C-alpha cells in the first residue's frame, strides 16, 4: 500500500525526505512551525518539489492549516487518504525543539482524518438514500423559503441550542425563562421534552434521513410559532408533515444538492456537520447569534444513559455497551475523566474545529456536565440566561413575517429547470451506453491476460489506459453521481504500482488488480447512472406542471 506521508518538521533532513518521496510520486504533507509560506497559498509550495506535495505552514495556532487540511481531505484527496492510509515521518530535531506544537499537529491531522472517514463511511452506506430523499423533497423545496432570509437578522442576539444529552434533564425547566429573550433552536429529538415543559422553540433542526425521526414530531401539529429547518436529505415525510412551515438550507460539498440548488432560488448554504447539533450550531452562527449557549451537549456518558430520558434516542448503558476498541475517556467540565465513544469523540473534535473557525462568536457551554468543549466558556444555564437573555424580543413575529414574505415571492418565481434536467438525463443515457462498451473492452483485455499474452497487454497498455480514461468526457455526470459512487472512488484512489520493465510474474498481480478494480468501478458507476436516470425522469414528470 502506498501511503500519504506526513512529514513533521522539515529542517534539512525533513525537506530532503519530502522531496525524495514527492519525486517518487507519493503524496506528501509537510507540517512546519516556521511561516515559510503564506497561509492559504499551499499550491505555491509545489514549485519547490516535483511530485504531489502540500505544505501546511500553520503558525502557532494552526486554525487555518487545520481547515486547509480538512478541505483537502474531504474533497478528492479524502479518497486518496482513505484508500492509502497516512504515515507520519518525524523529523526528530524539529520535534525536540517544538514538541508540543508538532504533537498537536499530528493530533489535529488525526482528527481531520477521522472526520473524513466518518463522512465517507456514512456516504458509502447511505448515498442512495440521500439521493432518493433529495429528489423526493425537491418539489416542496421549490416552494419553501430558505434559511437565507434569516441570515444575520438577529445579529448580536443570544441563541440557545437545545440538544438531548443526559444532562439536559438537570435544568430543562429553566429554558422557559429564556423564551422570547433569545433565539431558541431545538434539535428535533428534544422536541418532546420541550413540549412537556410547555416550551416552544423558535426553530427546530432536522437532518435525519430515516423514518425514525417521525417519532420526534408526534403531536407537533399544534405548535403555533415554531418553524422547521431542514436540509435536502431529510426524511421526506417530515417535510410533508411540516409543509408551510419549512426553511430549507442548501448543502455545500453535496453534488446532487448543489446542482439542484442552481435550478431554484438561493436557500442559503450551511454545511451539514456530523450531527443535528452541529447543524443547529452552524445555523446559529449563520444567523449572527452571539453568544451561542449550548445545553444538553454532553458528547459523553456522564451517567447511565446515552441521551436524556424520554427522547427517541435514549437508552440505558452498562459496561457491556462498550467493547475495548470503543471505550475511551475524555476530560469533563470539572477536569475529571468521563466515558465516551469513538463517534462522540469525533463529534467533540468537530465542535472544537467549528469554534476555532468562528472565534468572533462567544460560545457558552451551559450543559453542566459531559465532555469539555475546547473553546467554549463554561457557565451554568441559570447564570447564562441571567447574564445574556435579558431583553424581551418578539422573535416569533419577525420569523413569521420574513417567512410569509419570502413564500409570497416564491409563488411568482420564474423557474426554468426543465432544460437542465433534460440535459442531465441525456448525459446519463450516453454515459450508460459508453460504460457498456468499456465493460466489454475490459472483459476482452482480461481474457487476453488470462491467456498469459503479456506481450499484448504490455504493447497495448497505453491504449488500454486511454480507453479507461473516457470519463473525462462525462465530468458533469460523474460530479452528479459522486455521492453514489463513493466506495468506487475510494477503491479507484488506491495506488497500484506498475512497471513494465519488470517481468510478467512481478507484474501479474498488479495488472490483475487494476483490471478487476476498473471492472468493479465501471459496474458501480453503471448501476448508479441507471438509478439517477430513473430518479431524474420521475422528477421531470412531477415538475412538468410547476
Short mmCIF file of N, CA and C in Angstrom, two decimals, residues 29 43 54 65-82 86 108-121 123 251-255 258 271-274 346 350 353 357 479 482-483 486 489-490:
data_model
loop_
_atom_site.label_atom_id
_atom_site.label_comp_id
_atom_site.label_asym_id
_atom_site.label_seq_id
_atom_site.Cartn_x
_atom_site.Cartn_y
_atom_site.Cartn_z
N UNK A 29 2.52 15.60 2.87
CA UNK A 29 2.05 16.80 3.58
C UNK A 29 3.15 17.20 4.55
N UNK A 43 -0.47 25.87 -2.78
CA UNK A 43 -0.08 25.45 -4.12
C UNK A 43 1.27 26.04 -4.53
N UNK A 54 1.94 18.95 -0.57
CA UNK A 54 1.25 20.10 0.01
C UNK A 54 2.08 20.59 1.20
N UNK A 65 -4.51 26.18 8.99
CA UNK A 65 -3.91 24.96 8.48
C UNK A 65 -4.82 23.77 8.65
N UNK A 66 -5.50 23.71 9.79
CA UNK A 66 -6.44 22.61 10.03
C UNK A 66 -7.57 22.65 9.02
N UNK A 67 -8.12 23.80 8.81
CA UNK A 67 -9.23 23.94 7.85
C UNK A 67 -8.76 23.61 6.44
N UNK A 68 -7.54 24.05 6.10
CA UNK A 68 -7.00 23.76 4.79
C UNK A 68 -6.87 22.25 4.59
N UNK A 69 -6.35 21.57 5.61
CA UNK A 69 -6.19 20.12 5.52
C UNK A 69 -7.55 19.44 5.42
N UNK A 70 -8.50 19.90 6.23
CA UNK A 70 -9.83 19.28 6.21
C UNK A 70 -10.47 19.44 4.85
N UNK A 71 -10.29 20.60 4.24
CA UNK A 71 -10.83 20.85 2.90
C UNK A 71 -10.20 19.91 1.89
N UNK A 72 -8.88 19.74 1.99
CA UNK A 72 -8.19 18.82 1.08
C UNK A 72 -8.73 17.41 1.25
N UNK A 73 -8.89 16.99 2.49
CA UNK A 73 -9.26 15.60 2.75
C UNK A 73 -10.69 15.29 2.37
N UNK A 74 -11.59 16.24 2.54
CA UNK A 74 -12.99 15.98 2.24
C UNK A 74 -13.23 16.04 0.75
N UNK A 75 -12.38 16.71 0.02
CA UNK A 75 -12.51 16.73 -1.43
C UNK A 75 -11.91 15.47 -2.03
N UNK A 76 -11.35 15.58 -3.24
CA UNK A 76 -10.84 14.40 -3.91
C UNK A 76 -9.80 13.66 -3.12
N UNK A 77 -8.97 14.37 -2.36
CA UNK A 77 -7.88 13.70 -1.68
C UNK A 77 -8.32 12.90 -0.48
N UNK A 78 -9.57 13.07 -0.01
CA UNK A 78 -10.04 12.19 1.05
C UNK A 78 -10.06 10.76 0.55
N UNK A 79 -10.38 10.58 -0.73
CA UNK A 79 -10.39 9.24 -1.31
C UNK A 79 -8.98 8.66 -1.32
N UNK A 80 -8.00 9.48 -1.70
CA UNK A 80 -6.61 9.04 -1.71
C UNK A 80 -6.17 8.66 -0.31
N UNK A 81 -6.51 9.49 0.66
CA UNK A 81 -6.09 9.26 2.04
C UNK A 81 -6.73 8.00 2.60
N UNK A 82 -8.03 7.83 2.40
CA UNK A 82 -8.72 6.67 2.93
C UNK A 82 -8.26 5.39 2.25
N UNK A 86 -2.39 7.01 6.07
CA UNK A 86 -1.49 8.14 6.37
C UNK A 86 -0.35 7.63 7.25
N UNK A 108 -4.22 16.95 15.41
CA UNK A 108 -5.18 17.67 14.59
C UNK A 108 -5.40 16.96 13.26
N UNK A 109 -4.30 16.49 12.67
CA UNK A 109 -4.41 15.79 11.40
C UNK A 109 -5.15 14.46 11.59
N UNK A 110 -4.91 13.82 12.74
CA UNK A 110 -5.66 12.60 13.05
C UNK A 110 -7.14 12.88 13.16
N UNK A 111 -7.50 14.01 13.79
CA UNK A 111 -8.91 14.40 13.88
C UNK A 111 -9.51 14.63 12.50
N UNK A 112 -8.73 15.30 11.63
CA UNK A 112 -9.22 15.57 10.28
C UNK A 112 -9.43 14.27 9.51
N UNK A 113 -8.52 13.33 9.71
CA UNK A 113 -8.65 12.02 9.05
C UNK A 113 -9.92 11.32 9.53
N UNK A 114 -10.16 11.35 10.85
CA UNK A 114 -11.36 10.71 11.40
C UNK A 114 -12.63 11.38 10.89
N UNK A 115 -12.59 12.73 10.82
CA UNK A 115 -13.73 13.50 10.28
C UNK A 115 -14.05 13.01 8.87
N UNK A 116 -13.01 12.90 8.06
CA UNK A 116 -13.18 12.45 6.68
C UNK A 116 -13.69 11.02 6.63
N UNK A 117 -13.13 10.17 7.49
CA UNK A 117 -13.52 8.76 7.49
C UNK A 117 -15.00 8.59 7.85
N UNK A 118 -15.45 9.30 8.90
CA UNK A 118 -16.86 9.20 9.32
C UNK A 118 -17.79 9.64 8.19
N UNK A 119 -17.47 10.79 7.57
CA UNK A 119 -18.31 11.29 6.48
C UNK A 119 -18.34 10.30 5.31
N UNK A 120 -17.17 9.76 4.96
CA UNK A 120 -17.09 8.89 3.80
C UNK A 120 -17.79 7.56 4.03
N UNK A 121 -17.62 6.99 5.22
CA UNK A 121 -18.28 5.73 5.54
C UNK A 121 -19.80 5.89 5.50
N UNK A 123 -21.43 8.09 3.78
CA UNK A 123 -21.83 8.30 2.39
C UNK A 123 -21.89 6.98 1.63
N UNK A 251 -26.90 22.46 0.88
CA UNK A 251 -25.70 21.80 1.39
C UNK A 251 -24.54 21.96 0.41
N UNK A 252 -23.47 22.62 0.84
CA UNK A 252 -22.25 22.64 0.00
C UNK A 252 -21.59 21.27 0.04
N UNK A 253 -20.73 21.00 -0.93
CA UNK A 253 -19.98 19.74 -0.99
C UNK A 253 -20.86 18.52 -1.21
N UNK A 254 -22.12 18.73 -1.58
CA UNK A 254 -23.01 17.62 -1.91
C UNK A 254 -23.45 17.81 -3.36
N UNK A 255 -22.89 17.07 -4.31
CA UNK A 255 -23.08 17.35 -5.73
C UNK A 255 -24.53 17.43 -6.19
N UNK A 258 -26.07 20.53 -4.70
CA UNK A 258 -25.53 21.74 -5.33
C UNK A 258 -26.14 21.96 -6.71
N UNK A 271 -23.11 24.11 5.98
CA UNK A 271 -22.63 22.73 5.95
C UNK A 271 -23.42 21.87 6.93
N UNK A 272 -23.50 20.59 6.61
CA UNK A 272 -24.35 19.68 7.37
C UNK A 272 -23.82 19.41 8.78
N UNK A 273 -22.48 19.37 8.90
CA UNK A 273 -21.92 18.95 10.17
C UNK A 273 -22.06 17.45 10.32
N UNK A 274 -21.60 16.92 11.45
CA UNK A 274 -21.65 15.48 11.67
C UNK A 274 -22.87 15.03 12.45
N UNK A 346 -15.30 12.07 17.82
CA UNK A 346 -15.21 12.79 16.55
C UNK A 346 -16.13 14.00 16.56
N UNK A 350 -15.08 17.91 16.21
CA UNK A 350 -15.70 18.73 15.16
C UNK A 350 -16.22 20.04 15.76
N UNK A 353 -13.30 22.31 16.13
CA UNK A 353 -12.87 22.84 14.84
C UNK A 353 -13.78 23.98 14.38
N UNK A 357 -12.91 28.10 13.93
CA UNK A 357 -13.15 28.84 12.69
C UNK A 357 -13.98 30.10 12.92
N UNK A 479 -19.74 14.12 -11.57
CA UNK A 479 -19.91 15.00 -10.42
C UNK A 479 -21.26 14.77 -9.77
N UNK A 482 -21.26 11.55 -7.72
CA UNK A 482 -20.13 11.33 -6.81
C UNK A 482 -20.54 10.70 -5.48
N UNK A 483 -21.63 11.18 -4.89
CA UNK A 483 -22.02 10.66 -3.58
C UNK A 483 -22.65 9.27 -3.67
N UNK A 486 -19.17 6.60 -3.93
CA UNK A 486 -18.06 6.89 -3.01
C UNK A 486 -17.16 5.68 -2.82
N UNK A 489 -14.95 5.31 -5.75
CA UNK A 489 -13.92 6.35 -5.82
C UNK A 489 -12.79 6.07 -4.84
N UNK A 490 -13.13 5.59 -3.64
CA UNK A 490 -12.09 5.21 -2.68
C UNK A 490 -11.26 4.06 -3.25
#
